[in-house]
Amino acid sequence: MQARENCIFCRIVAGTARSHPVWDDGETLAFMDLNPLAEGHVLVIPKPHWENLFETPAPALGAVMDTAKRMAHAIRATIAPPGLGVYQVNGRAAGQTVFHYHVHLIPRHDGISLELHGRRRADRADLERVAVRLRAALVPPG
Ligand code: AMP
Ligand code: ZN
């Protein structure tokens, strides 16, 4: 949770790296993605350094989502894309490249979903088997 000297988003929070901020409050920052997938691609971060969803405390996640919703309204009021994706990934295998928790807001025009679901219906017995394991592993958010 200490600011990291080698973390580009901590440096943006500290003002030692250049950014194009859109929203700044006590807990969160929203700024333009430097390599946008579409015009209006915005990132929202908690100001303290947490690497990913697992490390970020629930209240900070809530603050990030409040800001994401605020940004979503601003994007709709300006860019007015027909769709808006809200994405967040954890770990290199999921495509994470900056290891300071962040949420992407990406205007979408193409009707292409990012493989958010498969094309074949699962066996319900298999689904239930996994649901049982997940229920047993649930811990309170923190
Ligand atoms: P992810 O793959 O979810 O970790 O995404 C990291 C995002 O951070 C990418 O979309 C990058 O384009 C963006 N990014 C990296 N460096 C900067 C920067 N200095 N300012 C703004 N966005 C950045
Ligand atoms: Zn950081």
PDB file of C-alpha atoms and ligand atoms in Angstrom:
ATOM      1  CA  MET A   1       0.000   0.000   0.000  1.00  0.00           C
ATOM      2  CA  GLN A   2       3.182   2.141   0.142  1.00  0.00           C
ATOM      3  CA  ALA A   3       3.659   4.075  -3.098  1.00  0.00           C
ATOM      4  CA  ARG A   4       6.113   2.165  -5.306  1.00  0.00           C
ATOM      5  CA  GLU A   5       8.868   4.130  -6.996  1.00  0.00           C
ATOM      6  CA  ASN A   6       8.864   1.743  -9.974  1.00  0.00           C
ATOM      7  CA  CYS A   7       5.062   1.725 -10.374  1.00  0.00           C
ATOM      8  CA  ILE A   8       3.922   4.003 -13.171  1.00  0.00           C
ATOM      9  CA  PHE A   9       0.470   4.516 -11.627  1.00  0.00           C
ATOM     10  CA  CYS A  10       1.970   5.444  -8.215  1.00  0.00           C
ATOM     11  CA  ARG A  11       4.119   7.970 -10.065  1.00  0.00           C
ATOM     12  CA  ILE A  12       1.006   9.356 -11.777  1.00  0.00           C
ATOM     13  CA  VAL A  13      -0.691   9.670  -8.355  1.00  0.00           C
ATOM     14  CA  ALA A  14       2.409  11.416  -6.981  1.00  0.00           C
ATOM     15  CA  GLY A  15       2.532  13.766  -9.973  1.00  0.00           C
ATOM     16  CA  THR A  16       6.036  12.655 -10.994  1.00  0.00           C
ATOM     17  CA  ALA A  17       4.798  11.023 -14.223  1.00  0.00           C
ATOM     18  CA  ARG A  18       2.738  12.820 -16.814  1.00  0.00           C
ATOM     19  CA  SER A  19      -0.936  11.935 -17.152  1.00  0.00           C
ATOM     20  CA  HIS A  20      -4.229  13.319 -18.399  1.00  0.00           C
ATOM     21  CA  PRO A  21      -6.439  13.211 -15.319  1.00  0.00           C
ATOM     22  CA  VAL A  22     -10.207  13.400 -15.576  1.00  0.00           C
ATOM     23  CA  TRP A  23     -11.269  12.880 -11.962  1.00  0.00           C
ATOM     24  CA  ASP A  24      -9.324  13.141  -8.720  1.00  0.00           C
ATOM     25  CA  ASP A  25     -10.721  12.667  -5.220  1.00  0.00           C
ATOM     26  CA  GLY A  26      -9.248  11.574  -1.900  1.00  0.00           C
ATOM     27  CA  GLU A  27      -9.317   7.890  -2.739  1.00  0.00           C
ATOM     28  CA  THR A  28      -9.355   7.449  -6.511  1.00  0.00           C
ATOM     29  CA  LEU A  29      -7.996   8.843  -9.744  1.00  0.00           C
ATOM     30  CA  ALA A  30      -9.364   8.525 -13.296  1.00  0.00           C
ATOM     31  CA  PHE A  31      -7.113   9.301 -16.254  1.00  0.00           C
ATOM     32  CA  MET A  32      -6.806   8.681 -19.977  1.00  0.00           C
ATOM     33  CA  ASP A  33      -5.229   5.356 -21.040  1.00  0.00           C
ATOM     34  CA  LEU A  34      -2.008   6.149 -22.918  1.00  0.00           C
ATOM     35  CA  ASN A  35      -2.647   3.334 -25.441  1.00  0.00           C
ATOM     36  CA  PRO A  36      -6.393   3.617 -25.914  1.00  0.00           C
ATOM     37  CA  LEU A  37      -8.412   0.838 -27.522  1.00  0.00           C
ATOM     38  CA  ALA A  38     -10.956   3.504 -28.468  1.00  0.00           C
ATOM     39  CA  GLU A  39     -11.429   7.237 -28.048  1.00  0.00           C
ATOM     40  CA  GLY A  40     -12.498   7.845 -24.454  1.00  0.00           C
ATOM     41  CA  HIS A  41     -10.661   4.822 -22.952  1.00  0.00           C
ATOM     42  CA  VAL A  42     -10.256   5.731 -19.273  1.00  0.00           C
ATOM     43  CA  LEU A  43      -8.570   3.978 -16.332  1.00  0.00           C
ATOM     44  CA  VAL A  44      -9.747   4.250 -12.731  1.00  0.00           C
ATOM     45  CA  ILE A  45      -7.384   3.407  -9.858  1.00  0.00           C
ATOM     46  CA  PRO A  46      -7.305   3.591  -6.080  1.00  0.00           C
ATOM     47  CA  LYS A  47      -4.566   6.034  -5.054  1.00  0.00           C
ATOM     48  CA  PRO A  48      -2.791   3.615  -2.697  1.00  0.00           C
ATOM     49  CA  HIS A  49      -0.777   0.837  -4.335  1.00  0.00           C
ATOM     50  CA  TRP A  50      -2.483  -2.534  -4.347  1.00  0.00           C
ATOM     51  CA  GLU A  51      -1.484  -5.009  -7.006  1.00  0.00           C
ATOM     52  CA  ASN A  52      -4.798  -6.585  -7.936  1.00  0.00           C
ATOM     53  CA  LEU A  53      -8.339  -7.510  -6.907  1.00  0.00           C
ATOM     54  CA  PHE A  54      -7.086  -9.937  -4.274  1.00  0.00           C
ATOM     55  CA  GLU A  55      -5.033  -7.319  -2.437  1.00  0.00           C
ATOM     56  CA  THR A  56      -7.387  -4.340  -2.731  1.00  0.00           C
ATOM     57  CA  PRO A  57      -9.700  -3.930   0.291  1.00  0.00           C
ATOM     58  CA  ALA A  58     -13.426  -3.973  -0.440  1.00  0.00           C
ATOM     59  CA  PRO A  59     -14.030  -0.297   0.544  1.00  0.00           C
ATOM     60  CA  ALA A  60     -11.358   0.815  -1.962  1.00  0.00           C
ATOM     61  CA  LEU A  61     -12.971  -1.359  -4.658  1.00  0.00           C
ATOM     62  CA  GLY A  62     -16.262   0.367  -3.863  1.00  0.00           C
ATOM     63  CA  ALA A  63     -14.660   3.784  -4.217  1.00  0.00           C
ATOM     64  CA  VAL A  64     -13.159   2.761  -7.585  1.00  0.00           C
ATOM     65  CA  MET A  65     -16.575   1.549  -8.797  1.00  0.00           C
ATOM     66  CA  ASP A  66     -18.216   4.823  -7.692  1.00  0.00           C
ATOM     67  CA  THR A  67     -15.689   6.699  -9.806  1.00  0.00           C
ATOM     68  CA  ALA A  68     -16.125   4.233 -12.690  1.00  0.00           C
ATOM     69  CA  LYS A  69     -19.856   4.946 -12.696  1.00  0.00           C
ATOM     70  CA  ARG A  70     -19.225   8.682 -12.654  1.00  0.00           C
ATOM     71  CA  MET A  71     -16.840   8.247 -15.610  1.00  0.00           C
ATOM     72  CA  ALA A  72     -19.342   6.047 -17.455  1.00  0.00           C
ATOM     73  CA  HIS A  73     -21.864   8.894 -17.326  1.00  0.00           C
ATOM     74  CA  ALA A  74     -19.256  11.382 -18.562  1.00  0.00           C
ATOM     75  CA  ILE A  75     -18.309   9.054 -21.451  1.00  0.00           C
ATOM     76  CA  ARG A  76     -21.954   8.595 -22.398  1.00  0.00           C
ATOM     77  CA  ALA A  77     -22.528  12.361 -22.254  1.00  0.00           C
ATOM     78  CA  THR A  78     -19.545  13.088 -24.546  1.00  0.00           C
ATOM     79  CA  ILE A  79     -18.446  10.171 -26.743  1.00  0.00           C
ATOM     80  CA  ALA A  80     -21.874   8.480 -26.569  1.00  0.00           C
ATOM     81  CA  PRO A  81     -20.616   5.064 -27.739  1.00  0.00           C
ATOM     82  CA  PRO A  82     -23.262   2.425 -28.429  1.00  0.00           C
ATOM     83  CA  GLY A  83     -21.571   0.170 -25.845  1.00  0.00           C
ATOM     84  CA  LEU A  84     -19.239   0.548 -22.876  1.00  0.00           C
ATOM     85  CA  GLY A  85     -16.975  -2.217 -21.573  1.00  0.00           C
ATOM     86  CA  VAL A  86     -15.782  -2.269 -17.973  1.00  0.00           C
ATOM     87  CA  TYR A  87     -12.807  -4.605 -17.688  1.00  0.00           C
ATOM     88  CA  GLN A  88     -10.319  -5.598 -15.051  1.00  0.00           C
ATOM     89  CA  VAL A  89      -7.705  -8.350 -15.144  1.00  0.00           C
ATOM     90  CA  ASN A  90      -5.490  -9.996 -12.534  1.00  0.00           C
ATOM     91  CA  GLY A  91      -2.151 -11.609 -13.266  1.00  0.00           C
ATOM     92  CA  ARG A  92       0.025 -11.918 -16.358  1.00  0.00           C
ATOM     93  CA  ALA A  93      -1.969 -14.909 -17.583  1.00  0.00           C
ATOM     94  CA  ALA A  94      -5.056 -12.683 -17.702  1.00  0.00           C
ATOM     95  CA  GLY A  95      -3.159  -9.967 -19.585  1.00  0.00           C
ATOM     96  CA  GLN A  96      -2.338  -7.640 -16.676  1.00  0.00           C
ATOM     97  CA  THR A  97       0.635  -5.433 -17.566  1.00  0.00           C
ATOM     98  CA  VAL A  98       0.526  -2.742 -14.862  1.00  0.00           C
ATOM     99  CA  PHE A  99       0.486  -4.236 -11.386  1.00  0.00           C
ATOM    100  CA  HIS A 100      -1.445  -1.479  -9.619  1.00  0.00           C
ATOM    101  CA  TYR A 101      -5.160  -2.330  -9.460  1.00  0.00           C
ATOM    102  CA  HIS A 102      -7.160  -0.565 -12.170  1.00  0.00           C
ATOM    103  CA  VAL A 103     -10.465  -0.745 -14.011  1.00  0.00           C
ATOM    104  CA  HIS A 104     -10.743  -0.009 -17.737  1.00  0.00           C
ATOM    105  CA  LEU A 105     -13.721   1.864 -19.196  1.00  0.00           C
ATOM    106  CA  ILE A 106     -13.656   1.269 -22.940  1.00  0.00           C
ATOM    107  CA  PRO A 107     -16.189   2.686 -25.405  1.00  0.00           C
ATOM    108  CA  ARG A 108     -17.258  -0.174 -27.712  1.00  0.00           C
ATOM    109  CA  HIS A 109     -18.603   0.192 -31.225  1.00  0.00           C
ATOM    110  CA  ASP A 110     -17.936  -3.173 -32.821  1.00  0.00           C
ATOM    111  CA  GLY A 111     -20.312  -5.622 -31.172  1.00  0.00           C
ATOM    112  CA  ILE A 112     -17.356  -7.893 -30.383  1.00  0.00           C
ATOM    113  CA  SER A 113     -17.359  -9.291 -26.876  1.00  0.00           C
ATOM    114  CA  LEU A 114     -14.026 -10.247 -25.360  1.00  0.00           C
ATOM    115  CA  GLU A 115     -14.880 -13.939 -25.061  1.00  0.00           C
ATOM    116  CA  LEU A 116     -16.953 -13.316 -21.983  1.00  0.00           C
ATOM    117  CA  HIS A 117     -18.675 -16.652 -22.423  1.00  0.00           C
ATOM    118  CA  GLY A 118     -18.268 -19.862 -24.366  1.00  0.00           C
ATOM    119  CA  ARG A 119     -20.536 -21.217 -27.083  1.00  0.00           C
ATOM    120  CA  ARG A 120     -21.391 -24.629 -25.664  1.00  0.00           C
ATOM    121  CA  ARG A 121     -23.859 -25.240 -22.827  1.00  0.00           C
ATOM    122  CA  ALA A 122     -22.209 -26.910 -19.813  1.00  0.00           C
ATOM    123  CA  ASP A 123     -23.407 -30.029 -18.063  1.00  0.00           C
ATOM    124  CA  ARG A 124     -25.372 -28.763 -15.034  1.00  0.00           C
ATOM    125  CA  ALA A 125     -23.865 -31.489 -12.824  1.00  0.00           C
ATOM    126  CA  ASP A 126     -20.407 -30.107 -13.645  1.00  0.00           C
ATOM    127  CA  LEU A 127     -21.555 -26.560 -12.847  1.00  0.00           C
ATOM    128  CA  GLU A 128     -22.993 -27.702  -9.526  1.00  0.00           C
ATOM    129  CA  ARG A 129     -19.772 -29.547  -8.612  1.00  0.00           C
ATOM    130  CA  VAL A 130     -17.767 -26.349  -9.045  1.00  0.00           C
ATOM    131  CA  ALA A 131     -20.430 -24.256  -7.276  1.00  0.00           C
ATOM    132  CA  VAL A 132     -20.161 -26.570  -4.246  1.00  0.00           C
ATOM    133  CA  ARG A 133     -16.372 -26.094  -4.103  1.00  0.00           C
ATOM    134  CA  LEU A 134     -16.709 -22.306  -4.459  1.00  0.00           C
ATOM    135  CA  ARG A 135     -19.397 -22.049  -1.768  1.00  0.00           C
ATOM    136  CA  ALA A 136     -17.175 -23.990   0.633  1.00  0.00           C
ATOM    137  CA  ALA A 137     -14.216 -21.671  -0.101  1.00  0.00           C
ATOM    138  CA  LEU A 138     -16.064 -18.377   0.393  1.00  0.00           C
ATOM    139  CA  VAL A 139     -14.421 -15.939   2.787  1.00  0.00           C
ATOM    140  CA  PRO A 140     -15.710 -12.518   3.824  1.00  0.00           C
ATOM    141  CA  PRO A 141     -14.555  -9.717   1.520  1.00  0.00           C
ATOM    142  CA  GLY A 142     -11.614  -7.733   2.803  1.00  0.00           C
TER     143      GLY A 142
HETATM  144  P1  AMP B   1      -3.603  -3.904 -18.015  1.00  0.00           P
HETATM  145  O1  AMP B   1      -3.230  -4.756 -19.208  1.00  0.00           O
HETATM  146  O2  AMP B   1      -5.018  -4.125 -17.578  1.00  0.00           O
HETATM  147  O3  AMP B   1      -2.595  -4.022 -16.898  1.00  0.00           O
HETATM  148  O4  AMP B   1      -3.598  -2.415 -18.566  1.00  0.00           O
HETATM  149  C1  AMP B   1      -2.663  -1.436 -18.262  1.00  0.00           C
HETATM  150  C2  AMP B   1      -3.057  -0.235 -19.044  1.00  0.00           C
HETATM  151  O5  AMP B   1      -2.284   0.862 -18.595  1.00  0.00           O
HETATM  152  C3  AMP B   1      -2.840  -0.361 -20.561  1.00  0.00           C
HETATM  153  O6  AMP B   1      -4.069  -0.163 -21.232  1.00  0.00           O
HETATM  154  C4  AMP B   1      -1.843   0.753 -20.858  1.00  0.00           C
HETATM  155  O7  AMP B   1      -2.123   1.377 -22.087  1.00  0.00           O
HETATM  156  C5  AMP B   1      -2.042   1.699 -19.692  1.00  0.00           C
HETATM  157  N1  AMP B   1      -0.893   2.515 -19.370  1.00  0.00           N
HETATM  158  C6  AMP B   1       0.394   2.121 -19.181  1.00  0.00           C
HETATM  159  N2  AMP B   1       1.175   3.169 -18.858  1.00  0.00           N
HETATM  160  C7  AMP B   1       0.364   4.260 -18.833  1.00  0.00           C
HETATM  161  C8  AMP B   1       0.569   5.643 -18.560  1.00  0.00           C
HETATM  162  N3  AMP B   1       1.778   6.136 -18.261  1.00  0.00           N
HETATM  163  N4  AMP B   1      -0.495   6.481 -18.631  1.00  0.00           N
HETATM  164  C9  AMP B   1      -1.714   5.989 -18.942  1.00  0.00           C
HETATM  165  N5  AMP B   1      -1.973   4.709 -19.204  1.00  0.00           N
HETATM  166  C10 AMP B   1      -0.954   3.841 -19.152  1.00  0.00           C
HETATM  167 ZN    ZN B   2       1.325   1.646  -7.734  1.00  0.00          ZN
END
